[in-house]
Coordinates of C-alpha atoms in Angstrom, one line a residue:
M1 CA 0.0 0.0 0.0
R2 CA 3.0 2.4 0.4
T3 CA 6.3 2.9 -1.4
E4 CA 8.0 5.0 1.3
Y5 CA 7.7 6.1 4.9
C6 CA 6.7 9.7 5.5
G7 CA 9.6 10.4 7.8
Q8 CA 12.3 9.0 5.5
L9 CA 11.7 11.3 2.5
N10 CA 14.6 13.6 1.6
L11 CA 16.1 15.5 -1.3
S12 CA 17.1 12.2 -3.0
H13 CA 13.4 11.5 -3.6
V14 CA 12.8 14.8 -5.4
G15 CA 10.9 14.2 -8.6
Q16 CA 9.8 10.7 -7.6
Q17 CA 6.1 9.6 -7.3
V18 CA 5.5 8.1 -3.9
T19 CA 2.6 6.5 -2.2
L20 CA 2.3 7.1 1.6
C21 CA 0.1 5.7 4.3
G22 CA -0.4 7.2 7.7
W23 CA -2.3 9.7 9.8
V24 CA -3.2 13.4 9.5
N25 CA -1.1 15.1 12.2
R26 CA -2.2 18.7 11.3
R27 CA -4.3 20.4 8.6
R28 CA -4.2 23.9 7.3
D29 CA -6.8 25.1 4.8
L30 CA -5.6 28.3 2.9
G31 CA -8.5 28.3 0.5
S32 CA -6.5 27.9 -2.7
L33 CA -4.2 25.3 -1.1
I34 CA -4.7 22.7 1.6
F35 CA -1.6 21.6 3.6
I36 CA -1.4 18.7 5.9
D37 CA 1.4 17.2 8.1
M38 CA 1.2 13.5 7.5
R39 CA 2.7 11.1 10.0
D40 CA 3.7 7.5 10.3
R41 CA 6.1 5.7 12.6
E42 CA 9.1 7.1 11.0
G43 CA 8.1 10.8 11.3
I44 CA 6.2 13.6 9.6
V45 CA 6.2 15.2 6.1
Q46 CA 4.3 18.1 4.7
V47 CA 1.8 17.4 1.9
F48 CA -0.1 19.9 -0.1
F49 CA -3.2 19.7 -2.4
D50 CA -4.2 22.2 -5.1
P51 CA -7.5 22.6 -7.1
D52 CA -5.8 21.3 -10.3
H53 CA -6.5 17.8 -8.9
Q54 CA -10.1 18.5 -8.0
D55 CA -11.0 15.1 -6.6
A56 CA -8.1 14.9 -4.2
F57 CA -8.5 18.6 -3.3
Q58 CA -12.2 18.2 -2.5
L59 CA -11.5 15.1 -0.4
A60 CA -8.7 16.8 1.4
S61 CA -11.1 19.5 2.6
E62 CA -12.8 16.8 4.7
L63 CA -9.6 15.8 6.5
R64 CA -9.2 16.2 10.2
N65 CA -6.6 15.1 12.7
E66 CA -5.9 11.4 13.0
F67 CA -7.8 10.4 9.8
C68 CA -6.0 7.3 8.5
I69 CA -5.2 8.0 4.8
Q70 CA -3.3 6.8 1.8
L71 CA -2.1 9.3 -0.8
T72 CA 0.0 9.4 -4.0
G73 CA 2.0 12.4 -5.1
T74 CA 5.3 13.8 -6.3
V75 CA 8.2 14.8 -3.9
K76 CA 9.3 18.4 -4.4
A77 CA 12.1 20.4 -2.9
R78 CA 10.9 23.3 -0.8
D79 CA 12.0 26.9 -1.6
E80 CA 14.9 28.0 0.6
K81 CA 12.6 30.4 2.6
N82 CA 10.1 27.6 3.3
K83 CA 12.5 25.0 4.6
N84 CA 11.8 23.8 8.1
S85 CA 14.9 22.9 10.0
D86 CA 12.8 21.5 12.9
M87 CA 11.6 18.6 10.7
A88 CA 13.8 15.8 9.5
T89 CA 11.9 16.1 6.2
G90 CA 11.9 19.9 6.2
E91 CA 13.7 20.2 2.9
V92 CA 11.0 18.5 0.9
E93 CA 7.2 18.3 0.6
V94 CA 4.8 16.1 -1.3
F95 CA 2.4 17.5 -4.0
A96 CA -0.6 15.1 -3.6
T97 CA -2.5 14.0 -6.7
A98 CA -4.6 11.2 -5.3
L99 CA -6.1 10.7 -1.9
N100 CA -7.9 7.8 -0.2
I101 CA -9.5 8.2 3.3
I102 CA -9.0 4.7 4.8
N103 CA -10.7 5.6 8.1
R104 CA -12.1 8.7 9.6
A105 CA -11.6 9.6 13.3
D106 CA -14.1 10.8 15.8
P107 CA -13.3 14.0 17.9
L108 CA -10.1 13.1 19.8
P109 CA -10.0 12.6 23.6
L110 CA -6.3 13.7 23.5
D111 CA -5.1 17.1 22.3
S112 CA -1.8 16.9 20.4
N113 CA -1.2 20.6 21.0
Q114 CA -1.5 20.4 24.8
T115 CA -0.1 18.5 27.7
N116 CA -2.6 15.7 28.4
S117 CA -2.9 14.1 31.8
E118 CA -1.1 10.8 32.2
E119 CA -4.5 9.2 33.1
A120 CA -5.9 10.2 29.7
R121 CA -2.7 9.1 27.9
L122 CA -2.9 5.7 29.5
K123 CA -6.6 5.3 28.8
Y124 CA -6.1 6.1 25.1
R125 CA -2.7 4.6 24.9
Y126 CA -3.0 3.6 21.2
L127 CA -3.5 7.3 20.4
D128 CA -0.7 8.4 22.7
L129 CA 1.7 6.0 21.0
R130 CA 1.1 7.7 17.7
R131 CA 2.9 10.8 19.0
P132 CA 6.4 11.0 17.4
E133 CA 8.2 11.2 20.7
M134 CA 6.5 8.1 22.0
A135 CA 7.1 6.3 18.7
Q136 CA 10.8 7.2 18.9
R137 CA 11.1 5.8 22.4
L138 CA 9.7 2.4 21.4
K139 CA 11.9 2.4 18.2
A140 CA 14.9 3.1 20.5
R141 CA 13.8 0.2 22.7
A142 CA 13.7 -2.2 19.8
K143 CA 17.1 -1.0 18.7
I144 CA 18.6 -1.4 22.2
S145 CA 17.2 -5.0 22.5
S146 CA 18.6 -5.9 19.1
F147 CA 22.0 -4.5 20.0
V148 CA 22.0 -6.4 23.3
R149 CA 21.2 -9.7 21.5
R150 CA 24.0 -9.1 18.9
F151 CA 26.5 -8.4 21.7
M152 CA 25.6 -11.4 23.7
D153 CA 25.6 -13.7 20.7
D154 CA 29.0 -12.4 19.6
N155 CA 30.4 -13.2 23.1
G156 CA 29.3 -16.8 23.2
F157 CA 26.0 -16.5 25.2
L158 CA 23.0 -18.7 24.5
D159 CA 19.5 -17.3 24.6
I160 CA 17.6 -19.9 26.7
E161 CA 14.0 -19.5 27.9
T162 CA 12.9 -20.3 31.4
P163 CA 9.4 -21.0 32.7
M164 CA 6.8 -18.4 33.4
L165 CA 4.7 -20.7 35.6
T166 CA 6.9 -21.8 38.5
K167 CA 7.2 -22.3 42.2
A168 CA 7.0 -19.5 44.7
T169 CA 10.4 -18.7 46.2
P170 CA 11.3 -15.8 48.5
E171 CA 13.1 -13.1 46.5
G172 CA 12.2 -9.9 48.3
A173 CA 8.7 -9.1 47.0
R174 CA 5.3 -10.7 46.9
D175 CA 4.6 -13.2 44.1
Y176 CA 1.8 -13.0 41.6
L177 CA 0.0 -16.3 42.1
V178 CA -1.7 -18.3 39.3
P179 CA -4.2 -21.0 40.4
S180 CA -4.0 -24.4 38.9
R181 CA -7.2 -25.9 37.4
V182 CA -5.7 -29.4 37.3
H183 CA -4.2 -29.4 40.8
K184 CA -7.0 -27.9 42.8
G185 CA -5.9 -25.7 45.7
K186 CA -2.3 -25.3 44.3
F187 CA -0.8 -22.3 42.7
Y188 CA 2.0 -21.4 40.4
A189 CA 4.0 -18.2 40.9
L190 CA 5.0 -15.8 38.1
P191 CA 8.8 -15.4 38.4
Q192 CA 10.2 -12.4 40.2
S193 CA 13.4 -13.3 38.1
P194 CA 14.7 -16.4 36.5
Q195 CA 17.3 -16.6 39.3
L196 CA 17.2 -20.3 40.3
F197 CA 16.6 -21.5 36.7
K198 CA 19.6 -19.6 35.4
Q199 CA 21.7 -21.1 38.2
L200 CA 20.4 -24.6 37.3
L201 CA 21.4 -23.9 33.7
M202 CA 25.0 -23.3 34.9
M203 CA 24.7 -26.7 36.7
S204 CA 23.5 -28.1 33.4
G205 CA 26.7 -27.0 31.6
F206 CA 25.5 -24.0 29.6
D207 CA 28.2 -21.7 30.8
R208 CA 27.0 -18.5 29.2
Y209 CA 23.2 -17.8 29.3
Y210 CA 21.2 -14.7 28.6
Q211 CA 17.5 -13.9 28.2
I212 CA 15.5 -10.7 27.7
V213 CA 12.7 -11.8 30.0
K214 CA 9.5 -10.6 31.7
C215 CA 9.6 -10.6 35.5
F216 CA 6.8 -9.9 37.9
R217 CA 6.7 -8.4 41.4
D218 CA 3.6 -7.6 43.4
E219 CA 5.0 -4.5 45.2
D220 CA 4.2 -0.8 45.6
L221 CA 5.0 1.1 42.5
R222 CA 6.7 4.4 41.6
A223 CA 7.9 6.2 38.4
D224 CA 10.7 3.7 37.7
R225 CA 9.0 0.5 38.8
Q226 CA 6.2 -1.7 37.3
P227 CA 4.5 -4.9 38.3
E228 CA 5.8 -6.5 35.1
F229 CA 9.1 -5.4 33.9
T230 CA 11.8 -6.6 31.5
Q231 CA 15.3 -7.9 32.5
I232 CA 18.4 -8.5 30.5
D233 CA 19.2 -11.6 32.5
V234 CA 22.8 -13.0 32.4
E235 CA 24.6 -15.9 34.0
T236 CA 28.1 -17.3 33.5
S237 CA 30.2 -20.2 34.8
F238 CA 34.0 -20.1 35.5
L239 CA 34.1 -16.3 35.5
T240 CA 35.2 -14.2 38.5
A241 CA 33.2 -11.1 39.6
P242 CA 35.7 -8.7 38.1
Q243 CA 35.5 -10.6 34.8
V244 CA 31.7 -10.4 34.8
R245 CA 31.8 -6.7 35.5
E246 CA 34.3 -6.1 32.7
L247 CA 32.1 -7.9 30.2
M248 CA 28.9 -6.2 31.3
E249 CA 30.6 -2.8 31.4
R250 CA 31.8 -3.4 27.8
L251 CA 28.2 -4.1 26.8
I252 CA 26.9 -0.9 28.3
R253 CA 29.7 1.2 27.0
N254 CA 29.2 -0.2 23.5
L255 CA 25.4 0.4 23.9
W256 CA 25.9 4.1 24.8
L257 CA 28.2 4.5 21.8
E258 CA 25.6 2.9 19.5
I259 CA 22.6 4.8 20.7
K260 CA 24.0 8.1 22.0
G261 CA 27.4 8.3 20.3
E262 CA 29.1 8.8 23.7
D263 CA 31.9 6.9 25.4
L264 CA 31.1 6.5 29.1
G265 CA 34.8 5.8 29.8
E266 CA 36.0 3.3 32.4
F267 CA 33.6 2.9 35.3
P268 CA 34.9 3.7 38.7
Q269 CA 34.3 1.4 41.6
M270 CA 33.1 2.3 45.1
T271 CA 32.3 0.1 48.1
F272 CA 28.8 0.2 49.6
A273 CA 30.3 1.6 52.8
E274 CA 32.0 4.5 51.0
A275 CA 28.8 5.3 49.0
M276 CA 26.7 5.4 52.1
T277 CA 29.2 7.6 53.9
R278 CA 29.8 10.1 51.2
Y279 CA 26.4 10.2 49.4
G280 CA 23.9 8.6 51.8
S281 CA 22.9 6.2 49.0
D282 CA 24.0 2.9 47.5
K283 CA 23.1 4.3 44.1
P284 CA 24.8 7.7 44.2
D285 CA 24.3 10.2 41.4
L286 CA 27.9 11.4 40.8
R287 CA 26.8 14.2 38.5
N288 CA 26.0 16.0 41.8
P289 CA 29.4 17.1 43.5
M290 CA 28.0 17.5 47.0
E291 CA 29.0 15.0 49.6
L292 CA 28.1 14.2 53.2
V293 CA 30.9 14.9 55.7
D294 CA 31.0 13.4 59.2
V295 CA 31.3 15.9 62.0
G296 CA 30.1 13.8 65.0
D297 CA 33.6 13.6 66.5
L298 CA 33.5 17.4 67.0
L299 CA 30.1 17.5 68.8
K300 CA 30.3 14.8 71.5
A301 CA 30.7 17.3 74.3
V302 CA 28.3 20.1 73.1
E303 CA 25.3 20.9 75.2
F304 CA 23.0 20.6 72.2
K305 CA 21.5 17.1 72.8
V306 CA 20.2 16.9 69.2
F307 CA 23.9 16.7 68.2
S308 CA 25.6 15.2 71.2
G309 CA 23.1 12.3 71.5
P310 CA 23.8 10.8 68.1
A311 CA 27.4 11.8 68.2
N312 CA 27.9 9.5 71.3
D313 CA 25.7 6.7 70.0
A314 CA 27.5 3.8 68.3
K315 CA 24.6 3.6 65.8
G316 CA 24.2 7.3 65.4
R317 CA 25.7 9.8 63.0
V318 CA 26.1 13.6 62.7
A319 CA 26.9 14.7 59.1
A320 CA 27.1 18.0 57.2
L321 CA 26.1 18.7 53.6
R322 CA 27.7 21.8 52.1
V323 CA 25.5 23.5 49.4
P324 CA 27.6 25.8 47.1
G325 CA 25.9 29.1 46.9
G326 CA 23.1 28.0 49.2
A327 CA 23.2 31.1 51.4
Q328 CA 20.9 32.7 48.9
L329 CA 18.1 30.4 50.2
S330 CA 15.3 32.2 52.1
R331 CA 14.2 31.0 55.5
K332 CA 11.0 29.7 54.0
Q333 CA 13.0 27.6 51.5
I334 CA 15.1 26.2 54.3
D335 CA 12.0 25.4 56.3
D336 CA 10.5 23.6 53.3
Y337 CA 13.7 21.5 53.1
G338 CA 13.2 20.7 56.8
K339 CA 9.7 19.4 56.1
F340 CA 11.1 17.4 53.1
V341 CA 13.6 15.5 55.3
E342 CA 10.8 14.6 57.7
I343 CA 9.6 12.1 55.0
Y344 CA 12.8 10.1 55.7
G345 CA 12.4 10.1 59.5
A346 CA 14.5 13.2 60.3
K347 CA 13.1 15.2 63.2
G348 CA 14.5 18.5 61.9
L349 CA 17.2 20.1 59.8
A350 CA 19.9 22.4 61.3
W351 CA 21.7 24.8 59.0
M352 CA 24.5 27.3 58.9
K353 CA 25.0 30.1 56.3
V354 CA 28.6 31.1 55.5
N355 CA 28.6 34.9 55.0
S356 CA 32.3 35.5 55.5
R357 CA 34.7 32.5 55.5
A358 CA 37.6 34.6 56.6
A359 CA 35.8 35.7 59.7
G360 CA 35.4 32.2 61.0
A361 CA 32.7 31.7 63.6
E362 CA 32.0 35.4 63.4
G363 CA 31.1 35.1 59.7
V364 CA 28.4 32.5 60.0
Q365 CA 24.7 32.8 60.6
S366 CA 22.9 29.8 62.3
P367 CA 20.3 29.1 65.0
I368 CA 22.7 26.5 66.4
A369 CA 25.8 28.7 66.4
K370 CA 25.3 29.5 70.1
F371 CA 25.9 25.9 71.0
L372 CA 29.2 25.7 69.1
T373 CA 32.6 27.0 70.1
A374 CA 34.6 29.1 67.6
E375 CA 37.1 26.2 67.3
I376 CA 34.3 23.7 66.4
V377 CA 32.8 26.1 63.8
E378 CA 36.3 26.7 62.2
T379 CA 37.0 23.0 62.0
M380 CA 33.6 22.4 60.4
L381 CA 34.2 25.0 57.8
Q382 CA 37.6 23.5 57.1
R383 CA 36.3 20.0 56.9
T384 CA 33.4 20.9 54.6
A385 CA 35.7 23.2 52.4
A386 CA 33.0 25.9 52.9
E387 CA 33.3 29.2 51.0
D388 CA 31.6 32.6 51.1
G389 CA 27.9 32.2 50.1
D390 CA 27.6 28.5 51.0
L391 CA 25.0 26.9 53.2
I392 CA 25.7 23.9 55.4
F393 CA 22.9 21.5 56.3
F394 CA 23.3 19.1 59.3
G395 CA 21.7 15.7 59.9
A396 CA 21.8 14.1 63.4
D397 CA 20.1 10.8 64.1
S398 CA 20.6 7.1 63.6
A399 CA 23.1 6.4 60.8
K400 CA 20.2 5.1 58.6
V401 CA 18.0 8.2 59.0
V402 CA 20.9 10.6 58.4
A403 CA 21.9 8.7 55.2
D404 CA 18.3 8.5 54.0
A405 CA 17.4 12.1 54.8
L406 CA 20.6 13.9 53.7
G407 CA 21.0 11.6 50.7
A408 CA 17.5 12.5 49.5
L409 CA 18.1 16.2 50.4
R410 CA 21.4 16.2 48.4
L411 CA 19.5 15.0 45.3
K412 CA 16.7 17.5 45.7
V413 CA 18.9 20.5 46.4
G414 CA 21.1 19.5 43.5
R415 CA 18.1 19.7 41.1
D416 CA 16.6 22.8 42.7
L417 CA 19.8 24.8 42.5
N418 CA 21.0 23.4 39.2
I419 CA 24.1 22.0 41.0
T420 CA 23.7 18.5 39.3
R421 CA 25.3 18.4 35.9
T422 CA 22.3 17.1 33.9
D423 CA 24.2 17.2 30.6
S424 CA 26.6 14.5 31.6
W425 CA 26.8 10.7 32.3
A426 CA 28.1 9.4 35.6
P427 CA 28.4 5.5 35.7
L428 CA 30.0 3.5 38.5
W429 CA 30.1 0.1 40.1
V430 CA 29.0 -0.2 43.7
I431 CA 30.6 -3.3 45.3
D432 CA 31.1 -5.1 48.7
F433 CA 27.6 -4.9 50.0
P434 CA 26.8 -6.3 53.4
M435 CA 25.6 -9.9 53.2
F436 CA 22.7 -9.2 55.5
E437 CA 20.6 -6.4 56.9
E438 CA 18.2 -6.4 59.9
D439 CA 14.6 -7.3 59.0
G440 CA 13.0 -5.1 61.6
E441 CA 11.8 -8.1 63.7
G442 CA 15.1 -9.1 65.3
G443 CA 16.2 -11.3 62.4
L444 CA 18.2 -11.1 59.3
A445 CA 17.3 -10.5 55.6
A446 CA 19.5 -11.0 52.6
M447 CA 20.7 -7.6 51.3
H448 CA 20.8 -9.0 47.7
H449 CA 19.1 -12.4 47.6
P450 CA 19.7 -15.7 49.5
F451 CA 21.8 -17.3 46.7
T452 CA 24.6 -14.7 46.9
A453 CA 28.0 -15.9 48.1
P454 CA 29.9 -14.2 50.9
K455 CA 33.4 -13.0 50.3
A456 CA 36.2 -15.2 51.8
M457 CA 34.2 -17.0 54.5
T458 CA 33.5 -20.6 55.4
P459 CA 30.0 -21.7 56.4
E460 CA 31.3 -21.9 60.0
Q461 CA 32.7 -18.3 59.9
L462 CA 29.5 -17.0 58.3
T463 CA 27.3 -18.7 61.0
H464 CA 29.5 -17.3 63.8
S465 CA 29.8 -13.7 62.5
P466 CA 27.0 -12.9 59.9
E467 CA 27.1 -9.2 60.8
N468 CA 30.7 -9.1 59.4
A469 CA 29.9 -10.9 56.1
I470 CA 30.5 -9.0 52.9
A471 CA 28.5 -10.2 49.9
N472 CA 30.3 -10.8 46.6
A473 CA 27.7 -8.6 45.0
Y474 CA 27.8 -5.6 42.7
D475 CA 25.4 -3.0 41.2
M476 CA 25.9 -0.9 38.1
V477 CA 24.7 2.7 38.7
I478 CA 24.2 5.4 36.1
N479 CA 23.1 8.9 37.0
G480 CA 21.7 7.8 40.3
Y481 CA 19.7 4.8 38.9
E482 CA 20.6 1.2 39.6
V483 CA 20.5 -0.2 36.1
G484 CA 21.8 -3.6 36.9
G485 CA 22.8 -5.8 39.8
G486 CA 24.4 -9.2 40.3
S487 CA 26.6 -11.4 42.4
V488 CA 28.7 -14.5 42.6
R489 CA 26.4 -17.3 43.5
I490 CA 26.7 -19.9 46.2
H491 CA 27.9 -23.2 44.6
H492 CA 28.3 -25.4 47.7
G493 CA 25.4 -27.0 49.5
E494 CA 26.8 -26.4 53.0
M495 CA 27.1 -22.7 52.4
Q496 CA 23.6 -22.5 50.9
Q497 CA 22.1 -24.2 53.9
A498 CA 24.1 -22.0 56.3
V499 CA 22.6 -18.9 54.6
F500 CA 19.1 -20.3 54.7
S501 CA 19.5 -21.0 58.4
L502 CA 20.7 -17.5 59.2
L503 CA 17.6 -16.2 57.4
G504 CA 15.4 -18.2 59.7
I505 CA 14.4 -20.8 57.1
T506 CA 14.1 -24.2 58.9
A507 CA 15.6 -27.4 57.6
E508 CA 12.0 -28.6 56.7
E509 CA 11.3 -25.3 54.9
Q510 CA 14.6 -25.6 53.0
R511 CA 13.6 -29.0 51.7
E512 CA 10.0 -27.9 50.9
K513 CA 11.0 -24.7 49.1
F514 CA 14.4 -25.3 47.8
G515 CA 14.9 -29.1 47.8
F516 CA 15.5 -29.1 44.0
L517 CA 18.3 -26.6 44.4
L518 CA 20.0 -28.3 47.3
D519 CA 19.9 -31.6 45.4
A520 CA 21.4 -30.0 42.3
L521 CA 24.3 -28.6 44.4
K522 CA 25.4 -32.1 45.2
F523 CA 26.4 -33.0 41.7
G524 CA 29.5 -31.1 40.6
T525 CA 28.1 -27.5 40.6
P526 CA 30.5 -25.1 38.8
P527 CA 31.4 -21.7 40.3
H528 CA 29.0 -19.2 38.7
A529 CA 28.1 -15.5 38.7
G530 CA 25.7 -13.3 36.9
L531 CA 23.9 -10.0 36.6
A532 CA 20.5 -8.7 35.5
F533 CA 19.9 -5.3 33.8
G534 CA 16.6 -3.5 34.0
L535 CA 15.9 -3.0 30.3
D536 CA 13.1 -0.5 31.0
R537 CA 15.5 1.7 33.1
L538 CA 18.2 1.6 30.4
V539 CA 15.8 2.7 27.8
M540 CA 14.5 5.4 30.1
L541 CA 18.0 6.8 30.5
L542 CA 18.9 6.5 26.8
T543 CA 15.7 8.2 25.6
G544 CA 15.9 11.1 28.2
T545 CA 12.7 10.5 30.2
D546 CA 12.3 9.9 33.9
N547 CA 9.4 7.6 33.9
I548 CA 9.5 4.0 32.7
R549 CA 5.9 4.1 31.7
D550 CA 7.1 6.3 28.8
V551 CA 9.2 3.4 27.4
I552 CA 6.7 0.5 27.8
A553 CA 4.0 0.1 25.2
F554 CA 1.1 -0.7 27.5
P555 CA 2.2 0.0 31.1
K556 CA 0.2 -0.1 34.4
T557 CA -0.5 2.8 36.7
T558 CA 1.0 3.1 40.1
A559 CA -2.0 1.3 41.4
A560 CA -1.0 -1.7 39.1
A561 CA -4.1 -1.1 36.8
C562 CA -4.4 -0.8 33.0
L563 CA -6.7 2.1 32.3
M564 CA -7.1 1.1 28.7
T565 CA -8.3 -2.5 29.2
E566 CA -9.6 -2.0 32.7
A567 CA -7.4 -4.8 34.1
P568 CA -7.5 -6.4 36.6
S569 CA -11.1 -7.4 36.3
F570 CA -13.5 -9.8 38.1
A571 CA -13.6 -13.4 37.1
S572 CA -16.9 -15.1 36.3
P573 CA -18.3 -17.5 39.0
A574 CA -18.0 -20.3 36.5
A575 CA -14.3 -19.7 36.1
L576 CA -13.7 -19.4 39.8
N577 CA -15.7 -22.6 40.4
E578 CA -13.5 -24.5 37.9
L579 CA -10.4 -23.4 39.8
A580 CA -12.0 -24.3 43.2
I581 CA -11.6 -20.6 44.3
Q582 CA -14.1 -18.7 46.3
V583 CA -13.9 -14.9 46.6
V584 CA -14.5 -13.8 50.2
K585 CA -15.7 -10.2 50.6
K586 CA -14.5 -8.3 53.6
E587 CA -17.3 -7.2 55.8
K588 CA -17.5 -3.5 56.5
P589 CA -16.8 -2.6 60.1
E590 CA -20.0 -1.9 62.1
S591 CA -20.5 1.8 62.7
A592 CA -20.5 3.1 66.2
E593 CA -24.1 4.1 66.1
N594 CA -25.2 0.6 65.1
K595 CA -23.3 -1.1 68.0

């Protein structure tokens, strides 16, 4: 039905007769001439009709936005004064001689000339996806996926599928469960990742596996998270952690060169402990130069309990965050930042403006200055490298609250005051994570997942000192986003059982939930390690948006609903009966007046 795509026409087509198919993006009727911008997936081209071809001209007068049309015409070069540098096809236009209206469009629920609500965009997603910027994102996604497959194939990896219907195993989030009709009362789980299957593939001798795979997690959502998401899943045998990182770093560097034409350079490495100390985050955005600086040692003897309490607590921390040029902030703006950090558990936000660095303590303005000696203030100014016009924020609480609060404040202030270099890329590896973290109920939880190997520890040493265990795990971070994470896996049964036991999984539960894995570990398991990238996040970064819903064709809302199809929906009584499932409605609590 077509000979060319609209968005691919250029001066080389001048004089050629072409047939185009697509949609009316815009229409302008000048009386003697009718112009339309015609759009397909490759872009937009200007088309004009004149009365010399009366049938086409008459039909063109009926055109409205989003009519689906086919037309035939001749490609012409635009006059110099009429060239449009904002369009890829701006040097040419098409003189239409024949027109076919394939399908008309009702008045549109979306306005292409205005910013539509995300709710409207998701409800009419098929219209939203016609927009050139949305089409470009999905085309970029396809190009990225294709590039990844070529790279993995060229490096000896095999694309192997793993099951979608599997057994529920704990991996940090709730599973989506699928009832079995054949096995009444039993459920499959949709995989949170192919973690155990890819380890089993290593045990099967397929030493380089990859898969671009759907994963599912029933968890609370945000801008960069979806209930179903896509991973570039990778596993290797007989490679060390540095070798895996080198290979995956090469993939990402080559990908950025292919898509953006930019070399990210060699990725720096930073330990988890250093990242938390300097940036309050295990995924620091290094485009932002601000860092957290410990000052607790200076404040142990001050009378100000807000500072001295955490300074003398082994689990406490007092840290400073210097904001270059921050003295310009008004008291209201500072108070607003104080309210912001309360979201992260902070009880307040102390501050100090540096009006004259040379004057030392006499040159600062702060509601806490009266609690600090001139020597303490001078040491703080030196330690934070403060200059005239700077502002210093202070966080004092448990180490976790200080990291969370000042880490988030660092990012927000960096954006608000244009301190963050948004025109650059800042990748890094974060390594040496703790093996475990407290679960809030007196027990331990795996920081990564329960199949991650500790560094240089025997099962006995791990059992004796789990709090000292460092995981052989690593995350790739770009511009403050964790784009991929992985680890060396446990390949000895004794170590795997020791980790399970530390996580509170009894021997009976281990057999019930992981018996197949523990059995497989008995039969010559090779050392193996892997990594998984979030494809959605990579595409999000490479296409310049901050919302993964923009790079997924048909995403869910933050309430895990599809506004277009109205999923999830109720199942019929017959379908539920066949699955031996009964839906129990919660009774509304009885009101006080009815008691």
